[in-house]
C-alpha cells in the first residue's frame, strides 16, 4: 500500500493541464521549490523540464549542477572519490539550490535519503515522488550506461535491491505520482493534478503522515540513519603555489596522530621546537610529541601564556632565546601548535631565528585553520596597534586537523566561522549561499568542516599565490578588519569582551552597511550579511561589545593605525554585492566618522 493510500488521499483523475490549474498551482506554491525525487530512470529530469515550462518556472537538475561544479562526470566523481564524497557534495548543492525561490528541482536518486536534505526540502519546498515500477525502471536505465551504482555483475538485481531499500524513504515525500510509460505531456498533466490537489492541504498531509508515525519508524531503519561522522576519513590537500616556497595544506581528521609522519617527509631527522600555549599543551601536546618521537624526530617544547598578550616583544624574545638554547638550526623546524596567536608568534620567531628557519603550522582553532596559518603573515603587536611588527615568512607545511575543533568552546568556533563567511563575501557567492543554507552542518559535521576549511584555504591560497606581500588584491582578505582591528584595540585586546573573529563579524557588517551608505550595494545586501552572522550567534553591532564606551572619533583614530593606511589616507574593503568585494582607497575621514556615529546609535 502506498503512502497516499494509507493516508486516504485520492488524486484527481488525470486530465490535460489548463491555464486555471496552472494559475492555481502557482498561487498555492508561494515561494516553494517543487522537488522531484525517485529512482534513477523515474523521469525526474524529462518530466521536470516540461513541468517547469508549463508553470513558467526555472528548471534545475541537481546532478547537472554537481557535474558543472566538479568539472567531471558523476561516474568519475564516484570512481575518484567514492560515494560518500559525492553524497556530501550533493547535499551541499541541494541546500544551496533550495534557497533559490520557486523552481522545479530534479534530484539524484539518492539525494532524498539524507535526513538533513529531507528536512530542508520540507521547510522550503514540496516533494513529489515519481514512482516507477521495476520493469519500467529497467527498460529506461538500459538506455544509458552512466549509472555508477549499476556498474555491477547483475545491474537488474542491483536496481531491484535499491528500489526495495529506498522505497520506504521515497514514501515520505509529500505527494506521489506514478511514473508510467505514457507521453511526457500526460505525466506533466498528472503531476500538475497532484500539485493542484495536494498543495492547498499540504500541512494536513504532513500532519497525517507524522501521526501515522512514518518519520519515527524510519529512524529505526539502520540503513538510513544519519551516518556517523566518526568515520570521516576523507582528506583535502590545498597547494599554495609559490614556486620554490610552495607548500601543502593538509585538511582532515586524525592529523595530530600523524603529524610526525607528515613532518618527517619534508624534514627527515630534523629537530623540532614546538611553540604552544598552556591550554593547547594540556589538550594536544602529548599527541604531537609522541607522533614526532615515533617518526624519529627530536623535539623540545616552548609554552607561552594563552591570549593576545603573548604576541609581544617580551614573549617573542623569550621564545627566540629558548629555541636557540635548544640548538634549533636553520634546517630544523619551529612547529606552531595552537591558534592564531601562537601561529603568528612562532612564525615570526621562525622568520627571525638564524635569519630564517623553517616552520610548520598545526592550527588548533577554526579561525587559524582558515586564516592565520595560511599565507605567511607572521607578527606581534605593538602598543600602537595589532600585527604592526612582523614579516612575511611562509610555512613549509600546514596540518589542519578537524578533530581538534571538538575541544573548542562554541564562542571560539563561531569566531572562526566569521572568517569562513568572509571568503564567501569577498569572491565566492555560491560558497556564501551554501553557508546560508546549511551553516548548522559546518558547526556539527566533520566532513562539512573539511569542505568549508578547504574552500576557504583554496580561496586564500589563490590570492596569496598572485600577491604574496599584499601589494594588490591580497588586501581583499581584510574585509571587515579595518573596523574589527580598531574595535579590538579599543578593548585592549581583552578576549573576555571581544575575540578577533567577533571583531571581524562586526567589521564585515559595518563594511557592508558602509558600502550601502556610499551607494556601492543595496541595503538588502548588508541586511543579508547581518542576518546570517547574527543567525549563528555572532555579534554584528558595535554596541554588542560588552561595556563599550568609546566614541566614533576614538574608533576613527584607532583605524589610522591600520596597516592599509597609505600616506595618511584610509583604505577599506567594501562590497558591490555578495561575493563582490573591492579595495576602496582614500575614503574621506568625515564620511567614516558620520557613519560610525550612526552605527553607535543602532540598537
Coordinates of C-alpha atoms in Angstrom, one line a residue:
X1 CA 0.0 0.0 0.0
X2 CA 1.4 3.4 -0.9
X3 CA 1.6 6.3 1.5
X4 CA -1.2 8.1 -0.4
X5 CA -3.5 5.1 0.1
X6 CA -2.6 4.8 3.7
X7 CA -3.5 8.5 4.3
X8 CA -6.7 8.1 2.4
X9 CA -5.6 10.7 -0.1
X10 CA -7.0 10.3 -3.6
X11 CA -5.5 12.2 -6.5
X12 CA -7.8 13.7 -9.2
X13 CA -8.2 11.8 -12.4
X14 CA -5.5 12.7 -15.0
X15 CA -6.6 15.5 -17.3
X16 CA -4.9 17.8 -19.7
X17 CA -3.4 20.8 -18.0
X18 CA -5.2 24.1 -18.4
X19 CA -4.5 27.7 -17.5
X20 CA -6.7 27.6 -14.5
X21 CA -4.9 24.7 -13.0
X22 CA -1.5 26.3 -13.7
X23 CA -2.6 29.5 -12.1
X24 CA -3.9 27.6 -9.0
X25 CA -0.7 25.7 -8.6
X26 CA 1.4 28.8 -8.9
X27 CA -0.7 30.6 -6.4
X28 CA -0.6 27.7 -3.9
X29 CA 3.1 27.2 -4.4
X30 CA 4.1 30.6 -3.0
X31 CA 7.8 30.7 -2.7
X32 CA 8.3 26.9 -2.5
X33 CA 10.5 24.8 -4.7
X34 CA 9.0 21.8 -6.4
X35 CA 11.4 18.9 -5.7
X36 CA 11.2 15.8 -7.7
X37 CA 12.5 12.6 -6.0
X38 CA 12.7 9.0 -7.0
X39 CA 14.8 6.3 -8.5
X40 CA 17.1 6.7 -11.5
X41 CA 15.0 6.3 -14.6
X42 CA 11.8 7.6 -13.0
X43 CA 11.7 10.6 -15.3
X44 CA 12.6 13.4 -12.9
X45 CA 14.6 15.4 -15.5
X46 CA 12.4 14.9 -18.5
X47 CA 9.1 15.5 -16.6
X48 CA 10.7 18.3 -14.6
X49 CA 11.7 20.3 -17.6
X50 CA 8.3 20.1 -19.1
X51 CA 6.6 20.8 -15.8
X52 CA 8.8 23.9 -15.3
X53 CA 8.0 25.2 -18.7
X54 CA 4.3 24.7 -18.2
X55 CA 4.4 26.6 -14.9
X56 CA 6.8 29.3 -16.2
X57 CA 9.4 28.4 -13.6
X58 CA 13.2 27.7 -13.9
X59 CA 14.2 24.1 -14.1
X60 CA 17.4 22.9 -12.4
X61 CA 18.9 19.4 -12.5
X62 CA 21.0 18.9 -9.3
X63 CA 23.2 16.3 -10.9
X64 CA 24.0 18.8 -13.8
X65 CA 25.0 21.4 -11.1
X66 CA 27.3 18.9 -9.4
X67 CA 28.9 18.0 -12.7
X68 CA 29.4 21.6 -13.6
X69 CA 30.9 22.4 -10.2
X70 CA 33.3 19.4 -10.2
X71 CA 34.1 19.7 -13.9
X72 CA 33.8 15.9 -14.2
X73 CA 31.0 13.3 -14.8
X74 CA 29.3 11.8 -11.8
X75 CA 30.7 8.4 -12.6
X76 CA 34.2 9.8 -12.5
X77 CA 33.5 11.5 -9.1
X78 CA 32.4 8.1 -7.8
X79 CA 35.5 6.4 -9.1
X80 CA 37.9 9.0 -7.9
X81 CA 36.5 10.0 -4.5
X82 CA 33.8 7.4 -3.6
X83 CA 30.1 7.6 -3.0
X84 CA 30.4 9.2 0.5
X85 CA 32.3 12.2 -1.0
X86 CA 29.7 12.5 -3.8
X87 CA 26.8 12.5 -1.3
X88 CA 28.4 15.2 0.8
X89 CA 28.7 17.4 -2.3
X90 CA 25.2 16.5 -3.5
X91 CA 23.7 17.6 -0.1
X92 CA 25.5 20.9 -0.2
X93 CA 24.4 21.7 -3.8
X94 CA 20.7 20.9 -3.0
X95 CA 20.9 23.0 0.2
X96 CA 22.1 25.9 -1.9
X97 CA 19.5 25.4 -4.7
X98 CA 16.6 25.3 -2.2
X99 CA 17.4 29.0 -1.4
X100 CA 16.7 30.0 -5.0
X101 CA 12.9 30.5 -4.7
X102 CA 10.2 29.0 -6.9
X103 CA 11.6 26.5 -9.4
X104 CA 11.4 22.8 -10.4
X105 CA 14.4 20.9 -9.0
X106 CA 15.2 17.3 -10.1
X107 CA 17.3 15.5 -7.6
X108 CA 19.5 12.4 -7.9
X109 CA 18.1 9.1 -6.8
X110 CA 20.0 9.0 -3.5
X111 CA 19.5 12.7 -2.5
X112 CA 16.3 12.3 -0.6
X113 CA 17.8 9.6 1.6
X114 CA 19.7 12.2 3.6
X115 CA 17.6 13.3 6.6
X116 CA 19.0 16.8 6.5
X117 CA 18.0 17.2 2.9
X118 CA 14.5 15.9 3.6
X119 CA 14.1 18.3 6.5
X120 CA 15.3 21.3 4.3
X121 CA 13.0 20.2 1.4
X122 CA 10.1 20.1 3.9
X123 CA 11.0 23.7 5.0
X124 CA 11.4 25.2 1.6
X125 CA 9.7 23.0 -0.9
X126 CA 7.1 20.4 -1.8
X127 CA 8.4 17.0 -2.7
X128 CA 6.9 14.7 -5.3
X129 CA 7.9 11.1 -5.6
X130 CA 7.8 9.9 -9.2
X131 CA 7.2 6.2 -8.5
X132 CA 8.1 3.8 -11.3
X133 CA 7.9 0.1 -11.0
X134 CA 11.0 -2.2 -11.5
X135 CA 10.0 -3.2 -15.1
X136 CA 9.7 0.4 -16.2
X137 CA 13.0 1.4 -14.5
X138 CA 14.9 -1.4 -16.1
X139 CA 13.6 -0.5 -19.5
X140 CA 14.6 3.1 -19.1
X141 CA 18.1 2.7 -17.5
X142 CA 19.2 0.3 -20.2
X143 CA 19.3 3.3 -22.5
X144 CA 22.2 4.8 -20.5
X145 CA 25.4 3.2 -19.2
X146 CA 26.5 6.1 -17.0
X147 CA 24.9 5.0 -13.7
X148 CA 27.8 4.3 -11.3
X149 CA 25.7 2.3 -8.8
X150 CA 24.6 -0.1 -11.6
X151 CA 28.2 -1.0 -12.7
X152 CA 27.8 -4.4 -11.2
X153 CA 27.7 -8.0 -12.5
X154 CA 23.9 -8.0 -12.3
X155 CA 22.6 -4.5 -12.7
X156 CA 19.0 -5.6 -12.7
X157 CA 19.3 -7.2 -9.3
X158 CA 21.2 -4.2 -8.0
X159 CA 18.4 -2.0 -9.2
X160 CA 15.8 -4.2 -7.6
X161 CA 17.6 -4.0 -4.3
X162 CA 18.0 -0.2 -4.5
X163 CA 14.3 0.1 -5.2
X164 CA 13.3 -2.1 -2.3
X165 CA 15.6 -0.3 0.1
X166 CA 14.8 3.2 -1.0
X167 CA 11.0 2.8 -1.4
X168 CA 10.1 3.4 2.3
X169 CA 12.1 6.7 2.2
X170 CA 10.5 7.9 -1.0
X171 CA 7.1 7.3 0.6
X172 CA 8.0 10.2 2.9
X173 CA 7.6 12.6 0.0
X174 CA 4.6 15.0 0.2
X175 CA 3.0 13.7 -3.0
X176 CA 3.2 10.7 -5.2
X177 CA 2.7 10.4 -8.9
X178 CA 3.0 7.1 -10.7
X179 CA 5.6 7.3 -13.4
X180 CA 4.3 5.2 -16.3
X181 CA 5.1 4.6 -19.9
X182 CA 2.8 7.3 -21.3
X183 CA 3.6 10.5 -23.1
X184 CA 5.6 13.0 -21.1
X185 CA 2.8 15.6 -21.6
X186 CA 0.4 13.2 -19.9
X187 CA 2.9 12.8 -17.0
X188 CA 3.1 16.6 -16.7
X189 CA -0.7 16.7 -16.6
X190 CA -0.9 14.1 -13.8
X191 CA 1.9 15.9 -11.8
X192 CA 0.0 19.2 -12.1
X193 CA -3.1 17.5 -10.9
X194 CA -1.3 16.1 -7.9
X195 CA 0.0 19.6 -7.1
X196 CA -3.3 21.3 -7.5
X197 CA -4.9 18.8 -5.1
X198 CA -2.1 18.5 -2.6
X199 CA -0.7 22.0 -2.2
X200 CA -3.8 23.5 -0.5
X201 CA -3.7 20.8 2.1
X202 CA 0.0 20.2 2.3
X203 CA 0.2 20.8 6.1
X204 CA -2.7 18.5 6.6
X205 CA -1.0 15.7 4.7
X206 CA 2.2 16.2 6.6
X207 CA 0.4 16.1 10.0
X208 CA -1.3 12.9 9.0
X209 CA 2.0 11.4 7.9
X210 CA 3.5 12.4 11.3
X211 CA 0.6 10.9 13.2
X212 CA 0.9 7.7 11.3
X213 CA 4.5 7.5 12.6
X214 CA 6.3 7.3 9.3
X215 CA 9.2 9.6 10.3
X216 CA 9.6 7.9 13.6
X217 CA 9.5 4.5 12.1
X218 CA 12.2 5.4 9.6
X219 CA 14.7 6.2 12.4
X220 CA 14.7 2.6 13.2
X221 CA 15.9 1.6 9.8
X222 CA 19.7 1.2 10.3
X223 CA 20.4 1.7 6.6
X224 CA 19.1 5.2 6.7
X225 CA 20.2 6.6 10.0
X226 CA 22.4 9.7 9.6
X227 CA 25.9 8.3 9.0
X228 CA 28.2 8.8 12.0
X229 CA 30.8 11.4 11.4
X230 CA 33.2 9.4 13.4
X231 CA 34.4 7.5 10.3
X232 CA 35.1 10.7 8.3
X233 CA 38.5 9.8 6.8
X234 CA 38.4 12.0 3.7
X235 CA 41.3 14.5 3.4
X236 CA 41.7 17.5 1.3
X237 CA 45.1 18.9 0.2
X238 CA 45.3 22.5 -0.9
X239 CA 48.5 23.6 -2.6
X240 CA 49.9 27.1 -2.1
X241 CA 51.8 27.7 -5.3
X242 CA 54.8 30.0 -4.6
X243 CA 57.4 28.4 -6.8
X244 CA 60.3 27.1 -4.6
X245 CA 58.4 28.0 -1.5
X246 CA 55.2 26.2 -2.3
X247 CA 53.6 24.0 0.4
X248 CA 50.6 21.9 1.1
X249 CA 47.7 22.5 3.5
X250 CA 46.5 19.1 4.6
X251 CA 42.9 19.1 5.9
X252 CA 41.3 16.1 7.6
X253 CA 40.7 14.1 10.7
X254 CA 43.4 12.4 12.9
X255 CA 46.2 14.5 11.6
X256 CA 47.7 15.2 15.1
X257 CA 48.4 11.5 15.4
X258 CA 50.1 11.5 12.0
X259 CA 52.0 14.9 12.4
X260 CA 55.3 13.2 12.8
X261 CA 54.8 11.1 9.6
X262 CA 53.9 14.3 7.6
X263 CA 56.7 16.4 9.0
X264 CA 59.3 13.7 8.5
X265 CA 58.5 13.7 4.8
X266 CA 59.7 17.3 4.4
X267 CA 62.4 17.3 7.1
X268 CA 63.7 13.7 7.9
X269 CA 65.7 13.7 11.0
X270 CA 65.1 17.3 11.9
X271 CA 64.9 18.7 15.4
X272 CA 61.7 20.5 16.3
X273 CA 60.8 23.3 18.7
X274 CA 57.1 23.1 19.5
X275 CA 55.7 26.5 20.4
X276 CA 52.3 26.2 22.1
X277 CA 50.2 27.8 24.8
X278 CA 49.2 26.4 28.2
X279 CA 45.7 25.5 27.1
X280 CA 46.7 23.7 23.9
X281 CA 49.6 22.0 25.6
X282 CA 47.2 20.4 28.1
X283 CA 44.9 19.1 25.4
X284 CA 47.1 18.2 22.4
X285 CA 50.8 18.4 23.1
X286 CA 51.3 14.8 24.3
X287 CA 49.8 13.5 21.0
X288 CA 52.1 15.6 18.9
X289 CA 55.2 14.8 20.9
X290 CA 54.5 11.1 20.7
X291 CA 53.9 11.3 16.9
X292 CA 57.2 13.2 16.4
X293 CA 59.1 10.6 18.5
X294 CA 57.6 7.7 16.6
X295 CA 58.8 9.4 13.4
X296 CA 62.3 9.7 14.7
X297 CA 62.2 13.5 15.2
X298 CA 63.7 15.1 18.3
X299 CA 61.5 17.8 19.9
X300 CA 61.6 20.4 22.7
X301 CA 58.6 22.4 23.8
X302 CA 58.2 26.2 24.5
X303 CA 55.0 27.1 26.3
X304 CA 53.6 30.6 26.4
X305 CA 50.6 32.0 28.2
X306 CA 47.3 31.9 26.2
X307 CA 45.8 35.0 24.8
X308 CA 46.8 38.1 22.7
X309 CA 49.2 39.3 25.3
X310 CA 51.7 36.7 24.2
X311 CA 52.1 38.5 20.9
X312 CA 54.6 40.9 22.5
X313 CA 58.2 41.8 22.1
X314 CA 59.0 40.3 25.5
X315 CA 57.4 36.9 24.8
X316 CA 58.9 36.9 21.3
X317 CA 62.4 37.5 22.7
X318 CA 61.9 34.7 25.3
X319 CA 60.8 32.2 22.6
X320 CA 63.8 33.1 20.4
X321 CA 66.2 32.5 23.3
X322 CA 64.6 29.2 24.2
X323 CA 64.7 28.0 20.6
X324 CA 68.4 28.9 20.3
X325 CA 69.1 27.2 23.7
X326 CA 67.5 24.1 22.2
X327 CA 70.1 24.3 19.3
X328 CA 67.4 24.7 16.6
X329 CA 69.3 25.2 13.4
X330 CA 68.2 26.8 10.1
X331 CA 67.2 23.4 8.6
X332 CA 65.4 22.3 11.7
X333 CA 61.7 23.2 12.4
X334 CA 59.7 25.5 14.5
X335 CA 56.2 24.0 15.0
X336 CA 53.3 26.3 15.8
X337 CA 50.8 24.2 17.7
X338 CA 47.9 26.5 18.6
X339 CA 45.6 29.2 17.4
X340 CA 46.3 32.4 15.6
X341 CA 48.3 33.9 18.5
X342 CA 50.7 31.0 18.6
X343 CA 50.9 30.8 14.8
X344 CA 51.8 34.5 14.4
X345 CA 54.3 34.4 17.2
X346 CA 56.0 31.2 16.2
X347 CA 56.1 32.2 12.6
X348 CA 57.8 35.5 13.4
X349 CA 60.3 33.6 15.6
X350 CA 61.0 31.3 12.6
X351 CA 61.4 34.3 10.3
X352 CA 64.0 35.8 12.6
X353 CA 65.8 32.8 14.0
X354 CA 69.2 32.4 12.3
X355 CA 67.8 34.9 9.7
X356 CA 65.1 32.5 8.7
X357 CA 64.2 28.9 9.8
X358 CA 61.6 26.5 8.5
X359 CA 58.4 26.1 10.4
X360 CA 55.2 24.1 10.3
X361 CA 51.7 25.3 11.2
X362 CA 49.4 23.0 13.2
X363 CA 46.4 25.3 13.8
X364 CA 44.1 24.3 16.6
X365 CA 41.2 26.7 16.1
X366 CA 38.9 27.1 13.1
X367 CA 40.0 30.8 12.7
X368 CA 43.6 29.8 12.4
X369 CA 42.9 26.9 10.1
X370 CA 41.2 29.1 7.6
X371 CA 43.1 32.3 8.0
X372 CA 46.3 32.9 10.0
X373 CA 48.1 29.6 9.3
X374 CA 47.9 30.2 5.6
X375 CA 49.8 32.8 3.6
X376 CA 52.9 33.5 5.6
X377 CA 51.9 36.6 7.6
X378 CA 53.6 36.5 10.9
X379 CA 54.0 39.1 13.6
X380 CA 53.4 40.5 17.0
X381 CA 51.5 43.5 18.4
X382 CA 52.7 47.0 19.4
X383 CA 51.2 49.5 21.8
X384 CA 50.3 51.4 18.6
X385 CA 48.3 48.6 17.0
X386 CA 47.9 44.9 16.1
X387 CA 50.4 43.0 14.0
X388 CA 52.5 46.1 13.3
X389 CA 55.8 44.2 13.8
X390 CA 56.3 41.2 11.7
X391 CA 57.4 39.6 8.4
X392 CA 56.1 37.5 5.5
X393 CA 57.5 34.0 6.1
X394 CA 55.8 31.1 4.5
X395 CA 55.4 27.7 6.4
X396 CA 56.8 24.5 5.0
X397 CA 53.5 22.6 5.8
X398 CA 50.1 23.2 7.3
X399 CA 48.2 20.4 9.1
X400 CA 44.6 21.3 9.8
X401 CA 43.0 18.6 12.0
X402 CA 39.3 19.0 12.3
X403 CA 39.3 16.7 15.4
X404 CA 40.8 19.5 17.5
X405 CA 37.8 21.6 16.8
X406 CA 35.7 19.4 19.0
X407 CA 37.6 20.8 22.0
X408 CA 36.8 24.5 21.1
X409 CA 34.3 26.4 23.1
X410 CA 31.3 27.4 21.0
X411 CA 32.3 31.0 21.1
X412 CA 35.7 30.3 19.6
X413 CA 34.2 28.2 16.9
X414 CA 31.7 30.9 16.0
X415 CA 34.6 33.4 15.9
X416 CA 36.4 31.2 13.3
X417 CA 33.2 30.8 11.3
X418 CA 33.2 34.6 10.8
X419 CA 36.4 34.2 8.8
X420 CA 34.9 31.3 6.8
X421 CA 32.0 33.6 5.8
X422 CA 34.5 36.2 4.8
X423 CA 35.7 34.0 1.9
X424 CA 32.2 33.8 0.5
X425 CA 31.7 37.5 0.8
X426 CA 34.9 38.6 -0.9
X427 CA 34.6 36.5 -4.0
X428 CA 32.5 33.3 -3.9
X429 CA 28.8 33.9 -3.8
X430 CA 28.0 30.2 -4.2
X431 CA 30.0 29.4 -1.1
X432 CA 28.2 32.0 0.9
X433 CA 24.9 30.7 -0.3
X434 CA 25.9 27.2 0.8
X435 CA 26.8 28.6 4.2
X436 CA 23.4 30.4 4.4
X437 CA 21.6 27.1 3.5
X438 CA 23.4 24.8 5.9
X439 CA 25.6 26.6 8.5
X440 CA 24.4 24.1 11.1
X441 CA 26.3 21.3 9.2
X442 CA 29.6 23.3 9.4
X443 CA 29.1 23.5 13.2
X444 CA 28.3 19.8 13.6
X445 CA 29.8 17.7 10.9
X446 CA 33.5 16.9 10.4
X447 CA 33.0 16.2 6.7
X448 CA 31.4 19.6 6.3
X449 CA 34.1 21.3 8.3
X450 CA 36.7 19.7 6.0
X451 CA 34.9 21.1 3.0
X452 CA 34.5 24.6 4.4
X453 CA 38.1 24.8 5.5
X454 CA 39.3 23.5 2.1
X455 CA 37.2 26.1 0.2
X456 CA 38.4 28.9 2.5
X457 CA 42.1 27.8 2.1
X458 CA 41.7 27.4 -1.7
X459 CA 40.4 31.0 -1.9
X460 CA 43.2 32.4 0.2
X461 CA 45.9 30.3 -1.5
X462 CA 44.8 31.6 -4.9
X463 CA 45.0 35.2 -3.8
X464 CA 48.4 34.7 -1.9
X465 CA 49.9 33.0 -5.0
X466 CA 49.4 36.1 -7.1
X467 CA 50.0 38.7 -4.3
X468 CA 52.2 37.3 -1.6
X469 CA 53.2 40.5 0.2
X470 CA 49.9 42.4 -0.1
X471 CA 50.8 44.9 -2.8
X472 CA 47.4 44.4 -4.5
X473 CA 44.3 42.3 -4.1
X474 CA 45.5 40.3 -1.1
X475 CA 44.1 43.2 0.8
X476 CA 40.7 41.8 0.0
X477 CA 41.3 39.2 2.7
X478 CA 41.0 42.1 5.2
X479 CA 37.2 42.5 4.6
X480 CA 35.9 43.7 8.0
X481 CA 39.4 44.0 9.5
X482 CA 39.8 47.8 9.4
X483 CA 36.7 48.1 11.6
X484 CA 37.5 44.9 13.6
X485 CA 41.1 45.7 14.4
X486 CA 40.1 49.2 15.6
X487 CA 37.5 47.7 17.9
X488 CA 40.0 45.1 19.2
X489 CA 42.5 47.9 20.0
X490 CA 39.9 49.9 21.9
X491 CA 39.1 46.9 24.1
X492 CA 42.8 46.5 24.8
X493 CA 42.6 43.0 23.1
X494 CA 40.6 41.8 26.1
X495 CA 39.2 38.4 24.9
X496 CA 36.6 38.4 27.5
X497 CA 35.0 41.4 25.8
X498 CA 35.9 40.7 22.2
X499 CA 37.8 38.0 20.3
X500 CA 39.2 38.5 16.8
X501 CA 36.6 36.7 14.9
X502 CA 33.8 38.6 16.7
X503 CA 35.6 41.9 15.7
X504 CA 35.7 40.6 12.1
X505 CA 32.0 39.8 12.2
X506 CA 31.0 43.2 13.4
X507 CA 33.5 44.7 10.9
X508 CA 32.0 42.8 8.0
X509 CA 28.6 44.1 8.8
X510 CA 29.9 47.6 9.2
X511 CA 31.7 47.2 5.8
X512 CA 28.5 46.0 4.2
X513 CA 26.4 48.8 5.7
X514 CA 29.1 51.4 4.8
X515 CA 29.1 50.1 1.3
X516 CA 25.3 50.5 1.1
X517 CA 25.6 54.0 2.6
X518 CA 28.1 55.0 -0.1
X519 CA 25.8 53.5 -2.8
X520 CA 28.1 50.6 -3.8
X521 CA 25.5 48.0 -2.9
X522 CA 21.9 47.8 -1.8
X523 CA 20.8 47.8 1.8
X524 CA 19.4 44.3 1.3
X525 CA 23.0 43.0 0.8
X526 CA 24.0 44.4 4.2
X527 CA 20.9 43.0 5.8
X528 CA 21.6 39.6 4.4
X529 CA 25.2 39.7 5.8
X530 CA 24.0 40.7 9.2
X531 CA 21.1 38.2 9.3
X532 CA 23.5 35.3 8.6
X533 CA 26.1 36.2 11.1
X534 CA 23.6 37.0 13.8
X535 CA 21.8 33.8 13.0
X536 CA 24.8 31.7 14.1
X537 CA 25.2 33.8 17.3
X538 CA 27.9 36.3 16.3
X539 CA 27.8 39.9 17.4
X540 CA 27.0 42.3 14.5
X541 CA 26.9 45.8 16.0
X542 CA 29.5 47.8 17.9
X543 CA 27.1 48.1 20.8
X544 CA 27.1 44.3 21.1
X545 CA 30.6 44.6 22.7
X546 CA 30.2 44.5 26.5
X547 CA 30.9 47.7 28.3
X548 CA 31.5 49.7 25.1
X549 CA 32.2 53.4 25.8
X550 CA 34.5 54.7 23.1
X551 CA 33.0 57.3 20.7
X552 CA 33.2 57.5 16.9
X553 CA 36.3 59.7 16.9
X554 CA 38.2 57.2 19.1
X555 CA 37.3 54.4 16.6
X556 CA 38.4 56.6 13.7
X557 CA 41.7 57.4 15.4
X558 CA 42.3 53.7 16.0
X559 CA 41.7 53.0 12.3
X560 CA 44.6 55.2 11.4
X561 CA 47.0 52.6 12.8
X562 CA 45.7 50.1 10.3
X563 CA 48.4 48.6 8.0
X564 CA 46.4 49.6 4.9
X565 CA 46.7 53.3 5.6
X566 CA 48.6 54.9 2.8
X567 CA 50.0 58.5 3.1
X568 CA 47.6 59.2 5.9
X569 CA 44.5 58.1 3.8
X570 CA 42.2 55.3 4.9
X571 CA 41.7 52.2 2.8
X572 CA 38.6 50.0 3.2
X573 CA 37.5 46.7 1.7
X574 CA 33.9 47.3 0.6
X575 CA 31.2 45.4 -1.3
X576 CA 29.2 45.7 -4.5
X577 CA 27.3 42.6 -3.7
X578 CA 27.7 39.2 -2.1
X579 CA 31.0 37.8 -3.5
X580 CA 31.9 41.1 -5.0
X581 CA 34.4 42.8 -2.6
X582 CA 36.8 45.5 -3.8
X583 CA 39.5 47.8 -2.5
X584 CA 38.4 51.4 -1.9
X585 CA 41.3 53.8 -1.3
X586 CA 41.3 57.3 0.1
X587 CA 37.9 57.2 1.8
X588 CA 37.1 60.6 3.3
X589 CA 37.5 60.6 7.1
X590 CA 34.4 62.7 7.6
X591 CA 32.3 60.1 5.8
X592 CA 33.7 57.4 8.1
X593 CA 33.1 59.5 11.2
X594 CA 29.5 60.2 10.3
X595 CA 28.9 56.5 9.6
X596 CA 30.4 55.5 12.9
X597 CA 28.3 58.0 14.8
X598 CA 25.2 56.5 13.3
X599 CA 26.4 52.9 14.0
X600 CA 26.9 53.7 17.6
X601 CA 23.2 54.7 17.9
X602 CA 22.0 51.4 16.4
X603 CA 20.1 49.2 18.9

